[in-house]
PDB file of C-alpha atoms in Angstrom:
ATOM      1  CA  ASP A1479     -76.899  72.065-169.372  1.00  0.00           C
ATOM      2  CA  ARG A1480     -75.494  68.884-167.993  1.00  0.00           C
ATOM      3  CA  GLY A1481     -77.856  66.494-169.854  1.00  0.00           C
ATOM      4  CA  VAL A1482     -80.291  64.002-168.323  1.00  0.00           C
ATOM      5  CA  PRO A1483     -79.561  63.447-164.612  1.00  0.00           C
ATOM      6  CA  ALA A1484     -79.005  60.005-163.154  1.00  0.00           C
ATOM      7  CA  GLY A1485     -82.199  58.401-162.035  1.00  0.00           C
ATOM      8  CA  SER A1486     -84.180  60.220-164.654  1.00  0.00           C
ATOM      9  CA  SER A1487     -87.941  59.539-164.736  1.00  0.00           C
ATOM     10  CA  LYS A1488     -87.880  59.374-168.603  1.00  0.00           C
ATOM     11  CA  LYS A1489     -90.065  56.644-169.917  1.00  0.00           C
ATOM     12  CA  ARG A1490     -88.195  53.393-170.509  1.00  0.00           C
ATOM     13  CA  VAL A1491     -87.850  52.434-174.126  1.00  0.00           C
ATOM     14  CA  GLY A1492     -88.466  48.855-175.141  1.00  0.00           C
ATOM     15  CA  PRO A1493     -90.022  45.985-173.289  1.00  0.00           C
ATOM     16  CA  SER A1494     -90.653  46.191-169.541  1.00  0.00           C
ATOM     17  CA  LYS A1495     -88.300  44.462-167.146  1.00  0.00           C
ATOM     18  CA  ALA A1496     -90.994  41.998-166.308  1.00  0.00           C
ATOM     19  CA  THR A1497     -91.580  41.059-169.970  1.00  0.00           C
ATOM     20  CA  THR A1498     -87.874  40.882-170.651  1.00  0.00           C
ATOM     21  CA  LYS A1499     -87.292  38.513-167.666  1.00  0.00           C
ATOM     22  CA  LYS A1500     -90.169  36.283-168.858  1.00  0.00           C
ATOM     23  CA  LEU A1501     -88.814  36.069-172.335  1.00  0.00           C
ATOM     24  CA  ALA A1502     -85.308  35.213-170.899  1.00  0.00           C
ATOM     25  CA  ASP A1503     -86.839  32.526-168.675  1.00  0.00           C
ATOM     26  CA  ASN A1504     -88.681  30.968-171.563  1.00  0.00           C
ATOM     27  CA  VAL A1505     -85.748  30.867-173.890  1.00  0.00           C
ATOM     28  CA  ARG A1506     -83.472  29.680-171.088  1.00  0.00           C
ATOM     29  CA  THR A1507     -85.808  26.663-170.390  1.00  0.00           C
ATOM     30  CA  GLU A1508     -85.882  25.726-174.103  1.00  0.00           C
ATOM     31  CA  ALA A1509     -82.110  26.154-174.492  1.00  0.00           C
ATOM     32  CA  VAL A1510     -81.180  24.084-171.397  1.00  0.00           C
ATOM     33  CA  ALA A1511     -83.256  21.199-172.744  1.00  0.00           C
ATOM     34  CA  VAL A1512     -81.161  21.140-175.851  1.00  0.00           C
ATOM     35  CA  LEU A1513     -77.787  22.020-174.463  1.00  0.00           C
ATOM     36  CA  ASP A1514     -77.842  19.669-171.550  1.00  0.00           C
ATOM     37  CA  LYS A1515     -77.863  16.776-173.930  1.00  0.00           C
ATOM     38  CA  PHE A1516     -74.166  17.648-174.498  1.00  0.00           C
ATOM     39  CA  GLY A1517     -73.226  18.338-170.857  1.00  0.00           C
ATOM     40  CA  ALA A1518     -72.911  21.559-168.824  1.00  0.00           C
ATOM     41  CA  ILE A1519     -69.260  21.764-169.811  1.00  0.00           C
ATOM     42  CA  PRO A1520     -68.965  20.886-173.503  1.00  0.00           C
ATOM     43  CA  TYR A1521     -66.493  18.358-174.859  1.00  0.00           C
ATOM     44  CA  HIS A1522     -63.931  19.896-177.203  1.00  0.00           C
ATOM     45  CA  PRO A1523     -62.652  17.195-179.602  1.00  0.00           C
ATOM     46  CA  GLU A1524     -59.029  16.785-180.408  1.00  0.00           C
ATOM     47  CA  LYS A1525     -58.103  16.940-184.071  1.00  0.00           C
ATOM     48  CA  GLU A1526     -57.955  13.212-184.436  1.00  0.00           C
ATOM     49  CA  ASP A1527     -61.254  12.525-182.609  1.00  0.00           C
ATOM     50  CA  LYS A1528     -63.882  13.109-185.175  1.00  0.00           C
ATOM     51  CA  ARG A1529     -66.579  10.928-183.613  1.00  0.00           C
ATOM     52  CA  SER A1530     -67.490  13.484-180.937  1.00  0.00           C
ATOM     53  CA  ALA A1531     -68.519  16.215-183.378  1.00  0.00           C
ATOM     54  CA  LEU A1532     -72.109  17.125-183.589  1.00  0.00           C
ATOM     55  CA  ASP A1533     -74.022  15.465-186.497  1.00  0.00           C
ATOM     56  CA  ASN A1534     -75.965  17.567-188.911  1.00  0.00           C
ATOM     57  CA  ASP A1535     -79.259  17.257-186.962  1.00  0.00           C
ATOM     58  CA  GLN A1536     -77.545  18.146-183.597  1.00  0.00           C
ATOM     59  CA  ALA A1537     -75.767  21.100-185.156  1.00  0.00           C
ATOM     60  CA  ALA A1538     -79.016  22.392-186.632  1.00  0.00           C
ATOM     61  CA  GLU A1539     -80.689  22.057-183.269  1.00  0.00           C
ATOM     62  CA  VAL A1540     -77.907  23.902-181.404  1.00  0.00           C
ATOM     63  CA  THR A1541     -77.762  26.596-184.098  1.00  0.00           C
ATOM     64  CA  ALA A1542     -81.513  27.206-183.796  1.00  0.00           C
ATOM     65  CA  ILE A1543     -81.114  27.668-180.034  1.00  0.00           C
ATOM     66  CA  LEU A1544     -78.145  29.987-180.452  1.00  0.00           C
ATOM     67  CA  THR A1545     -80.190  32.133-182.954  1.00  0.00           C
ATOM     68  CA  LYS A1546     -82.973  32.550-180.310  1.00  0.00           C
ATOM     69  CA  LEU A1547     -80.454  33.436-177.667  1.00  0.00           C
ATOM     70  CA  ASP A1548     -78.692  35.947-179.906  1.00  0.00           C
ATOM     71  CA  GLU A1549     -81.916  37.533-180.870  1.00  0.00           C
ATOM     72  CA  LEU A1550     -82.835  37.970-177.206  1.00  0.00           C
ATOM     73  CA  ALA A1551     -79.409  39.318-176.300  1.00  0.00           C
ATOM     74  CA  ASP A1552     -79.361  41.727-179.176  1.00  0.00           C
ATOM     75  CA  GLY A1553     -82.871  43.061-178.312  1.00  0.00           C
ATOM     76  CA  THR A1554     -82.037  44.096-174.814  1.00  0.00           C
ATOM     77  CA  SER A1555     -78.951  44.387-172.525  1.00  0.00           C
ATOM     78  CA  LEU A1556     -80.982  43.431-169.503  1.00  0.00           C
ATOM     79  CA  VAL A1557     -80.655  39.699-169.934  1.00  0.00           C
ATOM     80  CA  THR A1558     -77.011  39.378-170.944  1.00  0.00           C
ATOM     81  CA  THR A1559     -75.789  37.668-167.905  1.00  0.00           C
ATOM     82  CA  GLU A1560     -78.935  35.562-167.652  1.00  0.00           C
ATOM     83  CA  ILE A1561     -78.366  33.756-170.916  1.00  0.00           C
ATOM     84  CA  GLU A1562     -74.712  34.317-171.761  1.00  0.00           C
ATOM     85  CA  ASP A1563     -73.563  31.057-170.298  1.00  0.00           C
ATOM     86  CA  LEU A1564     -75.952  29.328-172.762  1.00  0.00           C
ATOM     87  CA  ARG A1565     -74.605  31.282-175.710  1.00  0.00           C
ATOM     88  CA  VAL A1566     -71.005  30.257-174.759  1.00  0.00           C
ATOM     89  CA  ARG A1567     -71.953  26.587-174.490  1.00  0.00           C
ATOM     90  CA  ALA A1568     -73.704  26.677-177.879  1.00  0.00           C
ATOM     91  CA  LEU A1569     -70.798  28.459-179.541  1.00  0.00           C
ATOM     92  CA  LEU A1570     -68.303  25.848-178.121  1.00  0.00           C
ATOM     93  CA  LEU A1571     -70.405  23.038-179.415  1.00  0.00           C
ATOM     94  CA  LEU A1572     -70.425  24.553-182.788  1.00  0.00           C
ATOM     95  CA  GLY A1573     -66.640  25.038-182.888  1.00  0.00           C
ATOM     96  CA  ARG A1574     -66.791  28.822-182.661  1.00  0.00           C
ATOM     97  CA  ALA A1575     -64.100  29.141-179.939  1.00  0.00           C
ATOM     98  CA  ASN A1576     -63.024  32.713-180.484  1.00  0.00           C
ATOM     99  CA  GLU A1577     -66.574  34.056-180.150  1.00  0.00           C
ATOM    100  CA  ALA A1578     -67.146  31.807-177.172  1.00  0.00           C
ATOM    101  CA  ARG A1579     -64.018  33.095-175.454  1.00  0.00           C
ATOM    102  CA  LYS A1580     -65.024  36.781-175.882  1.00  0.00           C
ATOM    103  CA  LEU A1581     -68.465  36.168-174.384  1.00  0.00           C
ATOM    104  CA  ALA A1582     -67.142  33.919-171.646  1.00  0.00           C
ATOM    105  CA  ASP A1583     -64.539  36.515-170.622  1.00  0.00           C
ATOM    106  CA  ASP A1584     -67.255  39.207-170.237  1.00  0.00           C
ATOM    107  CA  LEU A1585     -69.429  36.784-168.284  1.00  0.00           C
ATOM    108  CA  ALA A1586     -66.680  35.665-165.928  1.00  0.00           C
ATOM    109  CA  VAL A1587     -66.049  39.338-165.121  1.00  0.00           C
ATOM    110  CA  ALA A1588     -69.698  40.146-164.646  1.00  0.00           C
ATOM    111  CA  ARG A1589     -70.592  37.003-162.755  1.00  0.00           C
ATOM    112  CA  PRO A1590     -67.406  35.261-161.441  1.00  0.00           C
ATOM    113  CA  LEU A1591     -69.114  31.990-160.495  1.00  0.00           C
ATOM    114  CA  PRO A1592     -67.071  28.765-160.760  1.00  0.00           C
ATOM    115  CA  PHE A1593     -69.212  27.413-163.605  1.00  0.00           C
ATOM    116  CA  ASN A1594     -68.746  30.636-165.678  1.00  0.00           C
ATOM    117  CA  LYS A1595     -65.006  30.446-165.027  1.00  0.00           C
ATOM    118  CA  ALA A1596     -64.943  26.890-166.209  1.00  0.00           C
ATOM    119  CA  LEU A1597     -66.623  27.853-169.490  1.00  0.00           C
ATOM    120  CA  LEU A1598     -63.967  30.542-169.888  1.00  0.00           C
ATOM    121  CA  GLY A1599     -61.378  27.957-169.338  1.00  0.00           C
ATOM    122  CA  VAL A1600     -62.782  25.642-171.979  1.00  0.00           C
ATOM    123  CA  ALA A1601     -63.126  28.554-174.416  1.00  0.00           C
ATOM    124  CA  LEU A1602     -59.458  29.399-173.846  1.00  0.00           C
ATOM    125  CA  TYR A1603     -58.417  25.830-174.249  1.00  0.00           C
ATOM    126  CA  ALA A1604     -60.403  25.542-177.503  1.00  0.00           C
ATOM    127  CA  SER A1605     -58.613  28.768-178.643  1.00  0.00           C
ATOM    128  CA  ARG A1606     -55.243  27.140-177.945  1.00  0.00           C
ATOM    129  CA  ARG A1607     -54.482  29.445-175.022  1.00  0.00           C
ATOM    130  CA  ASN A1608     -53.348  26.594-172.765  1.00  0.00           C
ATOM    131  CA  GLU A1609     -51.517  28.544-170.116  1.00  0.00           C
ATOM    132  CA  GLU A1610     -54.346  30.893-169.491  1.00  0.00           C
ATOM    133  CA  ALA A1611     -56.819  28.003-169.435  1.00  0.00           C
ATOM    134  CA  LEU A1612     -54.628  25.913-167.110  1.00  0.00           C
ATOM    135  CA  LYS A1613     -54.453  28.782-164.583  1.00  0.00           C
ATOM    136  CA  ILE A1614     -58.274  28.977-164.468  1.00  0.00           C
ATOM    137  CA  PHE A1615     -58.671  25.206-164.118  1.00  0.00           C
ATOM    138  CA  GLN A1616     -56.040  24.986-161.379  1.00  0.00           C
ATOM    139  CA  ASP A1617     -57.675  27.906-159.449  1.00  0.00           C
ATOM    140  CA  LEU A1618     -61.061  26.036-159.679  1.00  0.00           C
ATOM    141  CA  LEU A1619     -59.515  22.820-158.468  1.00  0.00           C
ATOM    142  CA  ARG A1620     -58.300  24.584-155.271  1.00  0.00           C
ATOM    143  CA  GLY A1621     -61.994  25.398-154.453  1.00  0.00           C
ATOM    144  CA  THR A1622     -64.436  23.140-152.643  1.00  0.00           C
ATOM    145  CA  ARG A1623     -66.688  20.594-154.478  1.00  0.00           C
ATOM    146  CA  THR A1624     -65.185  21.148-157.863  1.00  0.00           C
ATOM    147  CA  ASP A1625     -64.394  17.458-158.031  1.00  0.00           C
ATOM    148  CA  THR A1626     -68.025  16.464-157.573  1.00  0.00           C
ATOM    149  CA  LYS A1627     -69.758  19.318-159.308  1.00  0.00           C
ATOM    150  CA  MET A1628     -67.374  19.787-162.290  1.00  0.00           C
ATOM    151  CA  PRO A1629     -65.027  16.834-162.629  1.00  0.00           C
ATOM    152  CA  GLU A1630     -64.424  17.761-166.234  1.00  0.00           C
ATOM    153  CA  VAL A1631     -62.172  20.514-164.886  1.00  0.00           C
ATOM    154  CA  HIS A1632     -59.622  17.667-164.083  1.00  0.00           C
ATOM    155  CA  TYR A1633     -59.909  16.497-167.690  1.00  0.00           C
ATOM    156  CA  TYR A1634     -59.283  19.934-169.229  1.00  0.00           C
ATOM    157  CA  ALA A1635     -56.469  20.645-166.775  1.00  0.00           C
ATOM    158  CA  ALA A1636     -54.857  17.439-167.927  1.00  0.00           C
ATOM    159  CA  ASN A1637     -55.202  18.408-171.578  1.00  0.00           C
ATOM    160  CA  CYS A1638     -53.659  21.819-170.923  1.00  0.00           C
ATOM    161  CA  LEU A1639     -50.720  20.255-169.022  1.00  0.00           C
ATOM    162  CA  PHE A1640     -50.179  17.693-171.885  1.00  0.00           C
ATOM    163  CA  GLN A1641     -50.103  20.436-174.511  1.00  0.00           C
ATOM    164  CA  LEU A1642     -47.589  22.364-172.435  1.00  0.00           C
ATOM    165  CA  GLY A1643     -45.298  19.324-172.219  1.00  0.00           C
ATOM    166  CA  ARG A1644     -46.008  18.501-168.538  1.00  0.00           C
ATOM    167  CA  GLU A1645     -46.988  14.883-169.169  1.00  0.00           C
ATOM    168  CA  GLU A1646     -46.613  13.458-165.696  1.00  0.00           C
ATOM    169  CA  GLU A1647     -48.823  16.091-164.260  1.00  0.00           C
ATOM    170  CA  ALA A1648     -51.311  15.502-167.080  1.00  0.00           C
ATOM    171  CA  PHE A1649     -51.453  11.813-166.355  1.00  0.00           C
ATOM    172  CA  GLN A1650     -52.207  12.542-162.716  1.00  0.00           C
ATOM    173  CA  GLU A1651     -55.129  14.776-163.673  1.00  0.00           C
ATOM    174  CA  TRP A1652     -56.591  12.276-166.219  1.00  0.00           C
ATOM    175  CA  SER A1653     -56.313   9.594-163.523  1.00  0.00           C
ATOM    176  CA  ALA A1654     -58.043  11.881-161.033  1.00  0.00           C
ATOM    177  CA  TYR A1655     -60.804  12.429-163.494  1.00  0.00           C
ATOM    178  CA  LEU A1656     -61.422   8.815-164.190  1.00  0.00           C
ATOM    179  CA  ALA A1657     -61.263   8.025-160.448  1.00  0.00           C
ATOM    180  CA  ILE A1658     -64.218  10.322-159.964  1.00  0.00           C
ATOM    181  CA  VAL A1659     -66.468   9.530-162.924  1.00  0.00           C
ATOM    182  CA  GLU A1660     -65.915   5.797-163.276  1.00  0.00           C
ATOM    183  CA  GLY A1661     -67.749   5.013-160.117  1.00  0.00           C
ATOM    184  CA  GLN A1662     -70.942   6.609-161.267  1.00  0.00           C
ATOM    185  CA  PRO A1663     -73.347   6.249-164.281  1.00  0.00           C
ATOM    186  CA  THR A1664     -71.929   7.707-167.443  1.00  0.00           C
ATOM    187  CA  PRO A1665     -74.260   9.901-169.437  1.00  0.00           C
ATOM    188  CA  LYS A1666     -73.799   9.801-173.189  1.00  0.00           C
ATOM    189  CA  TRP A1667     -72.292  13.336-173.254  1.00  0.00           C
ATOM    190  CA  ARG A1668     -69.484  12.173-170.827  1.00  0.00           C
ATOM    191  CA  GLU A1669     -68.463   9.180-172.968  1.00  0.00           C
ATOM    192  CA  PRO A1670     -66.002  11.149-175.134  1.00  0.00           C
ATOM    193  CA  PHE A1671     -64.311  12.641-172.106  1.00  0.00           C
ATOM    194  CA  VAL A1672     -63.827   9.191-170.551  1.00  0.00           C
ATOM    195  CA  ALA A1673     -62.723   7.577-173.787  1.00  0.00           C
ATOM    196  CA  ARG A1674     -60.115  10.218-174.490  1.00  0.00           C
ATOM    197  CA  ALA A1675     -58.760  10.138-170.928  1.00  0.00           C
ATOM    198  CA  LYS A1676     -58.369   6.375-171.171  1.00  0.00           C
ATOM    199  CA  VAL A1677     -56.560   6.665-174.549  1.00  0.00           C
ATOM    200  CA  GLN A1678     -54.167   9.173-173.021  1.00  0.00           C
ATOM    201  CA  LEU A1679     -53.481   6.840-170.090  1.00  0.00           C
ATOM    202  CA  GLY A1680     -53.044   3.863-172.405  1.00  0.00           C
ATOM    203  CA  ARG A1681     -56.077   1.995-171.014  1.00  0.00           C
TER     204      ARG A1681
END
C-alpha cells in the first residue's frame, strides 16, 4: 500500500551506469578540447568591446558541443554534475547568461567547488547581478591559491566593483590581476581580459 520501497530491486530503466559514465567521459573529452580554447573561465565582453565575441565558425563549434552536452543531460540525470560546468561555459560563450546562471546555481549547490562557484559568479555578472557576483568573487579570493589557479576572479571582482561605483577598489583588483598574469605567457583566450584591464587602468 505504500508503493515501491526504497532500495527496490526493480530493473533499472535506460542505459547502465557504466554506459552512461563512458558516454559522459567521451563527450567531456570532446567538449573540453573545444571550450579550453576560450579559457576555463570565459570572457564576458563589455558592450563596447565587440572584438572578443565569437566569430561565426567558433559559435557554430561551441553550439555543436552544447547540443551534444544537452542531449546527454536530457537523456539521463546521472551525469548532470559531471558535465554541467561545460554546459555553463558554453552558454556563457554564446551569450546565454540567464540559462547559464540557472545551471551554475544548481551546480554550485550540488558541487560547491571553487571553480563551479567562479562560473556562477561570471553567470551572475553577465546577468547584471553585480552585488551577488561580487560576494562570490570576494569569498573565493579569501581562499588559498585562487590567485594562481583562477586569476580571472580578480578581473571579474574589479568589474563588479566598478559597476557598483567603487572605482578605487576596482582599480586595485585590476592591478592585482595584471600583476599576476603579466609575468607569464598570455594564451590567446586571456588577451581580452588583459586588454580590458589595461584600458580601465589607462595603460
